[in-house]
Coordinates of C-alpha atoms and ligand atoms in Angstrom, one line a residue:
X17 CA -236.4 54.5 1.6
X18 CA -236.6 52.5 5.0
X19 CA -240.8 51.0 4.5
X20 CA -241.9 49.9 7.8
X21 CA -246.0 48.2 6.8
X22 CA -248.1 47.2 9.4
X23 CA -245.4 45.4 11.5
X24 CA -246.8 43.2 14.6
X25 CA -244.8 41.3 16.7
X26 CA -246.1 38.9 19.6
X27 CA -243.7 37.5 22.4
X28 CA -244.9 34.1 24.4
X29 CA -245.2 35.6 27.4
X30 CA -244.1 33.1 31.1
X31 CA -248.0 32.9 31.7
X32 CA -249.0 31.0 28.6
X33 CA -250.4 34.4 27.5
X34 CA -248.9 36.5 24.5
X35 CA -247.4 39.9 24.7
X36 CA -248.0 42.0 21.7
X37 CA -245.0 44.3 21.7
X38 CA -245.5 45.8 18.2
X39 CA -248.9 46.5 16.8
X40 CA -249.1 47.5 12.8
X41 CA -246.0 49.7 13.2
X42 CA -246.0 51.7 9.9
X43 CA -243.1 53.9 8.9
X44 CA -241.0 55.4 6.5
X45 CA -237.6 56.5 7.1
X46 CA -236.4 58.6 4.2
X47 CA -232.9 59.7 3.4
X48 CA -231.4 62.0 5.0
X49 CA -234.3 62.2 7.9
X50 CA -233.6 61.5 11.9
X51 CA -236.8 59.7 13.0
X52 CA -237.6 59.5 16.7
X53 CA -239.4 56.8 18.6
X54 CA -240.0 58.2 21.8
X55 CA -242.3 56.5 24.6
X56 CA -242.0 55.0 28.0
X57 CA -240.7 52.0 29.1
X58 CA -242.2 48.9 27.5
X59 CA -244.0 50.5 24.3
X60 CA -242.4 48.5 21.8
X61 CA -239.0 50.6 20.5
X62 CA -236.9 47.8 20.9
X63 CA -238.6 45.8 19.3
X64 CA -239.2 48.1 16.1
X65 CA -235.5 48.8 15.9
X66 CA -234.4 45.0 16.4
X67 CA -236.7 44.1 13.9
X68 CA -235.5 47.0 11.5
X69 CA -232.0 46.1 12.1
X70 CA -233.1 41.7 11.0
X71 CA -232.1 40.9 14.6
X72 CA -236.1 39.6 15.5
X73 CA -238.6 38.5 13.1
X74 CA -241.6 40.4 12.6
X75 CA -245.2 38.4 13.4
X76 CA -246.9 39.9 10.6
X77 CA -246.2 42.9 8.8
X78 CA -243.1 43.8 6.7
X79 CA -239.8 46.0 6.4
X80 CA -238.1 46.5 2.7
X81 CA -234.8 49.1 2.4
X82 CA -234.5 50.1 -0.9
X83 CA -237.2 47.7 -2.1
X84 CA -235.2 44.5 -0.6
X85 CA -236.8 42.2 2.1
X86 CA -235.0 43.1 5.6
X87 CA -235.0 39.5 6.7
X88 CA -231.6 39.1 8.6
X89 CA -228.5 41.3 10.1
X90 CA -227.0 43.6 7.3
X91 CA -223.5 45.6 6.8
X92 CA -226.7 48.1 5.0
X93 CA -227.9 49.3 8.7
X94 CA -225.6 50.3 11.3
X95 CA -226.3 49.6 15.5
X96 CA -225.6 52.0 17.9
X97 CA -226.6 50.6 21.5
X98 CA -227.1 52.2 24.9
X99 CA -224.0 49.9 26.1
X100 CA -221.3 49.9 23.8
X101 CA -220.1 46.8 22.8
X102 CA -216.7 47.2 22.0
X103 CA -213.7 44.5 22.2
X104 CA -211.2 45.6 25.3
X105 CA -208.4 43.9 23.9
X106 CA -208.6 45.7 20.9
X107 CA -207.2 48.9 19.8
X108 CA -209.9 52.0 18.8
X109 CA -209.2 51.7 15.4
X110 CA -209.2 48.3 15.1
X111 CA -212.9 48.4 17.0
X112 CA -214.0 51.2 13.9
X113 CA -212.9 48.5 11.4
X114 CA -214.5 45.2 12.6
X115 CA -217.0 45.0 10.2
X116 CA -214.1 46.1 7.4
X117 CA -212.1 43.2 8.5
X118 CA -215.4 40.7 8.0
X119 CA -216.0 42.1 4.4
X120 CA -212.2 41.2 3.5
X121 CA -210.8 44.8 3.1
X122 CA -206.9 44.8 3.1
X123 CA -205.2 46.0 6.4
X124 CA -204.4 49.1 5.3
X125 CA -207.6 50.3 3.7
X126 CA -208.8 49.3 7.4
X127 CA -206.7 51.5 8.8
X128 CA -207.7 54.4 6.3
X129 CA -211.2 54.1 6.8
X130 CA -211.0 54.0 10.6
X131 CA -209.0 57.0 10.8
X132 CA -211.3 58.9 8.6
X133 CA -214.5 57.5 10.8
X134 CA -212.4 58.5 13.7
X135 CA -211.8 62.1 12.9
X136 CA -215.7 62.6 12.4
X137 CA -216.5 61.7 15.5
X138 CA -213.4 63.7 17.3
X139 CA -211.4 60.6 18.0
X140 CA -208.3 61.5 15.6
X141 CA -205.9 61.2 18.4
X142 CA -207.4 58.0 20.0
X143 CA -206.6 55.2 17.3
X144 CA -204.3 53.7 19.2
X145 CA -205.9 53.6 22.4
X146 CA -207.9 50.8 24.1
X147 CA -211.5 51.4 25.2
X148 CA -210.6 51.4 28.5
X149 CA -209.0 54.6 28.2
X150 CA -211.9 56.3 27.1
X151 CA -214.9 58.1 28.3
X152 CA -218.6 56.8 28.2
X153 CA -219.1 59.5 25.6
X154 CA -215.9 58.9 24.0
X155 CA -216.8 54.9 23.4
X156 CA -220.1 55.8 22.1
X157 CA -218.3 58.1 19.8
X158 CA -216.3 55.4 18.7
X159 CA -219.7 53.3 18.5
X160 CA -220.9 55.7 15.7
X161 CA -217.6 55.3 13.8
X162 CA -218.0 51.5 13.9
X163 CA -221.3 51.8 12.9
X164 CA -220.8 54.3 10.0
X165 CA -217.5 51.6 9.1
X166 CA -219.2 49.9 6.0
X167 CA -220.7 52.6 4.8
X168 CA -224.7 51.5 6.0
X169 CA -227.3 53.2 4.1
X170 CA -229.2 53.8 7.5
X171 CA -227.6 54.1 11.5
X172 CA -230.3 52.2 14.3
X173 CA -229.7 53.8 17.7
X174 CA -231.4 52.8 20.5
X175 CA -230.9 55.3 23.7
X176 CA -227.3 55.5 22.6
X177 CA -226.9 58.5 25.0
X178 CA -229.0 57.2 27.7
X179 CA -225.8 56.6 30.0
X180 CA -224.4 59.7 29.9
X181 CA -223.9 62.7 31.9
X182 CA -226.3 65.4 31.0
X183 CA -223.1 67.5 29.6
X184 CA -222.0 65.1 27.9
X185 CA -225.6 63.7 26.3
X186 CA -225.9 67.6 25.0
X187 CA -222.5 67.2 23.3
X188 CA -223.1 63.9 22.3
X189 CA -226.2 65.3 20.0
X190 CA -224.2 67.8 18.6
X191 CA -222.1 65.9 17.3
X192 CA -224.8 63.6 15.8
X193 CA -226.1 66.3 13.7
X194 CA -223.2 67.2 12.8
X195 CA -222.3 63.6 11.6
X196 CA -225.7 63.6 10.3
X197 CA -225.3 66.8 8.0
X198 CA -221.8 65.9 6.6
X199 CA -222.9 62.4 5.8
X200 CA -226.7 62.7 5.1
X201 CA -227.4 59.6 6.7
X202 CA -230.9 58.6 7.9
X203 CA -231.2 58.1 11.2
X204 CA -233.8 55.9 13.5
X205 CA -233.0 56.7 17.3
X206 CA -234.9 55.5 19.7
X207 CA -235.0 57.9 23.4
X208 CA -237.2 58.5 26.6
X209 CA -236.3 62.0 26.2
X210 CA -238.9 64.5 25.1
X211 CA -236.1 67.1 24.6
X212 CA -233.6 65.0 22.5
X213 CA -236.1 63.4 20.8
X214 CA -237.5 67.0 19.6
X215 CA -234.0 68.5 19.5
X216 CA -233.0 65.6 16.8
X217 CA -236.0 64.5 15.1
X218 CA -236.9 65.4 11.6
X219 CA -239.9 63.2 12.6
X220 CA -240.7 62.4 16.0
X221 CA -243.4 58.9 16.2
X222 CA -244.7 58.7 19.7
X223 CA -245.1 55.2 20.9
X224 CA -247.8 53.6 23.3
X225 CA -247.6 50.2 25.5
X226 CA -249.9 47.4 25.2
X227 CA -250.3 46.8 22.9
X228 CA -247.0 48.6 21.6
X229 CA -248.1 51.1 18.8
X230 CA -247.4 54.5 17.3
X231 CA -250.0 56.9 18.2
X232 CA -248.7 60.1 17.1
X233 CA -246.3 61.4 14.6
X234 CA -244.5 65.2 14.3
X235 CA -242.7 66.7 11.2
X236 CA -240.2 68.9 13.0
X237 CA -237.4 71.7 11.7
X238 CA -235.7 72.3 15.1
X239 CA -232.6 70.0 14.0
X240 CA -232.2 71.0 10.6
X241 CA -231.9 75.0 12.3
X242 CA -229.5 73.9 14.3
X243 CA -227.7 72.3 11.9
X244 CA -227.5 75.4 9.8
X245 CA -226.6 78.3 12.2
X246 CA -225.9 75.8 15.0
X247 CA -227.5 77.8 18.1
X248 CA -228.9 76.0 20.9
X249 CA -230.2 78.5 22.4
X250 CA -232.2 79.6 19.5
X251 CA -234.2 76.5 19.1
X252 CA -234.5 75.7 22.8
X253 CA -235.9 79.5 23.4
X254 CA -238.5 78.7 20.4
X255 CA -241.8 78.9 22.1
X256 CA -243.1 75.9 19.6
X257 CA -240.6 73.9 21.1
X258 CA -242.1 74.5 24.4
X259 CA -245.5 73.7 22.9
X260 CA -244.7 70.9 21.1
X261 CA -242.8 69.6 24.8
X262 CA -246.2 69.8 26.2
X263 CA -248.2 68.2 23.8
X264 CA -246.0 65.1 23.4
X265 CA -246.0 64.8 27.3
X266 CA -249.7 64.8 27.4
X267 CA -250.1 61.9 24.8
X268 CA -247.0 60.0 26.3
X269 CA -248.6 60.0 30.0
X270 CA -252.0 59.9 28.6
X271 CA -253.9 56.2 29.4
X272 CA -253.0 53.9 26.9
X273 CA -256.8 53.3 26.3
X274 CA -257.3 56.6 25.5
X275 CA -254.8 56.4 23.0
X276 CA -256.5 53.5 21.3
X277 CA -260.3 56.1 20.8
X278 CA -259.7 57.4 17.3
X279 CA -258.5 60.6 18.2
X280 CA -257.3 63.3 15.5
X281 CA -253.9 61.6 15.4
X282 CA -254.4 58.1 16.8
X283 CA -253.8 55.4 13.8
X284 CA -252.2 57.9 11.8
X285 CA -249.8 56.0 9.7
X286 CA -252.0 52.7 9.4
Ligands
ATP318 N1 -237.9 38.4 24.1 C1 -239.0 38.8 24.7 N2 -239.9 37.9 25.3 C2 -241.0 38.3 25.8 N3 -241.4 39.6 25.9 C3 -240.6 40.5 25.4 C4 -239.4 40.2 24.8 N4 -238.8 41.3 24.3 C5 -239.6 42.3 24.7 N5 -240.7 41.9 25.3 C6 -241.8 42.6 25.8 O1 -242.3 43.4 24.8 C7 -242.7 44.7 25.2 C8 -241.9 45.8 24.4 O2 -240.5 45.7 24.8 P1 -239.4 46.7 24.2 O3 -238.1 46.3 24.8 O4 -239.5 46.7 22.7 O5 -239.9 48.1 24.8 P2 -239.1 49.5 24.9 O6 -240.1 50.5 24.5 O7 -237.9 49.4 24.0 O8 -238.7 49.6 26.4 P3 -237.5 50.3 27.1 O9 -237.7 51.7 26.8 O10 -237.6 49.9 28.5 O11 -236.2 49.7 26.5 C9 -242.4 44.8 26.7 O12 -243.6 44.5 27.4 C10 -241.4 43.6 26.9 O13 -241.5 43.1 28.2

């Protein structure tokens, strides 16, 4: 279990003043759950998902995996970003096996692991390439391999298909789920996307600015449908999902004060 408790974080912000960017974030990311932190620009998902993977420390508040204190940067939580950050002048495999190569495994095991990584994400053929030969979808393909490498117990993305084509975005969370369901990973992915957020969450936490904090929280099935008889259509025609598309673009837009009232769902995780 991923235990996010009452997690501030305050930036000095250029006018002497202080920008709260995370206000008593409280979360828990189970295994084998996708949670979604959706909201617009500014509301604080960086910042939860730095802070999850150790790369920002919280103000006040807390984050434990499995019990232990998430302090610092971990081979236990894999990064996906929206720009991938892969080395040109090395090979796709040898990308996949970075973080291998840092915890000391033999050449060959490398080698192994990367091509096994590679054929989950579709890449079988492309080992031997160089990521300039690849596709925006393609590199963050190979992003999710690299990130699955050392076998974390939970994957970070933050708007890892934010870049891409819209054809290529649909594909792109396809094969998510589908790495999600052969792996049972959890998941936290971060999106401005009302659809992909409620085509991949198993939880969906909506997010509001200033100060950044969750305001709403959904327990969906859509993904775990799709995952089993794997038709788009069937979830996208679901009227709930049109509902639920509705609702969570009321609260996103709504005034951020608004938000703050004591509504039915406002400060339901703290
Ligand atoms: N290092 C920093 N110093 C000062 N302010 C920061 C810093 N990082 C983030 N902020 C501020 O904290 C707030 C939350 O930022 P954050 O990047 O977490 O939001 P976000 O929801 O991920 O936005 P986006 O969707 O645009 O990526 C913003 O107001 C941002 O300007």
């Amino acid at each position: 279990m991923l235990q996010v408790r009452n997690a501030s974080v305050f930036f000095p912000a250029r006018d002497g003043r202080t920008v709260h960017a995370l206000d008593r974030a409280s979360l828990d990311i189970d295994a084998g759950s996708i949670v979604v932190a959706l909201g617009a620009s500014g509301c604080g998902k960086s910042t939860l998902l730095n802070a999850i993977a150790g790369f920002l420390p919280l103000s006040e508040g807390a984050i434990t995996l499995d019990g232990q204190p998430v302090e610092k940067p971990g081979a236990d939580r894999g990064v996906v970003f929206q720009k991938d950050t892969l080395l040109p002048w090395k090979t796709v495999a040898e990308n996949v096996a970075l973080g291998l190569k840092f915890a000391g495994l033999p050449a060959r095991r490398r080698r192994e692991r990367a091509e096994e990584l590679l054929g989950l994400v579709g890449l079988e053929d492309f080992a031997d390439a160089t990521p300039h030969e690849l596709s925006g979808g393609m590199r963050q393909r190979v992003g999710i391999a690299r990130a699955l490498a050392t076998d974390p117990k939970i994957l970070l993305m933050d708007e890892p298909f934010g870049a891409l084509d819209s054809l290529t975005r649909e594909q792109m969370q396809e094969l998510l789920i589908d790495v999600w369901a052969r792996t049972g990973k959890r998941i936290f992915f971060i999106t401005h996307s009302i659809e992909e957020a409620l085509f991949l969450g198993t939880t969906v936490v909506v997010m509001s600015p200033r100060p950044g904090r969750i305001t709403a929280r959904f327990d969906l099935d859509f993904v775990r449908r799709f995952a089993a008889d794997r038709d788009v259509r069937a979830v996208l025609s679901d009227p709930r999902f049109a509902e639920l598309h509705d609702e969570i673009r009321n609260i996103v837009h709504r005034p951020s004060h608004e938000g703050r009232r004591g509504g039915q769902r406002e400060g339901w995780l703290q």
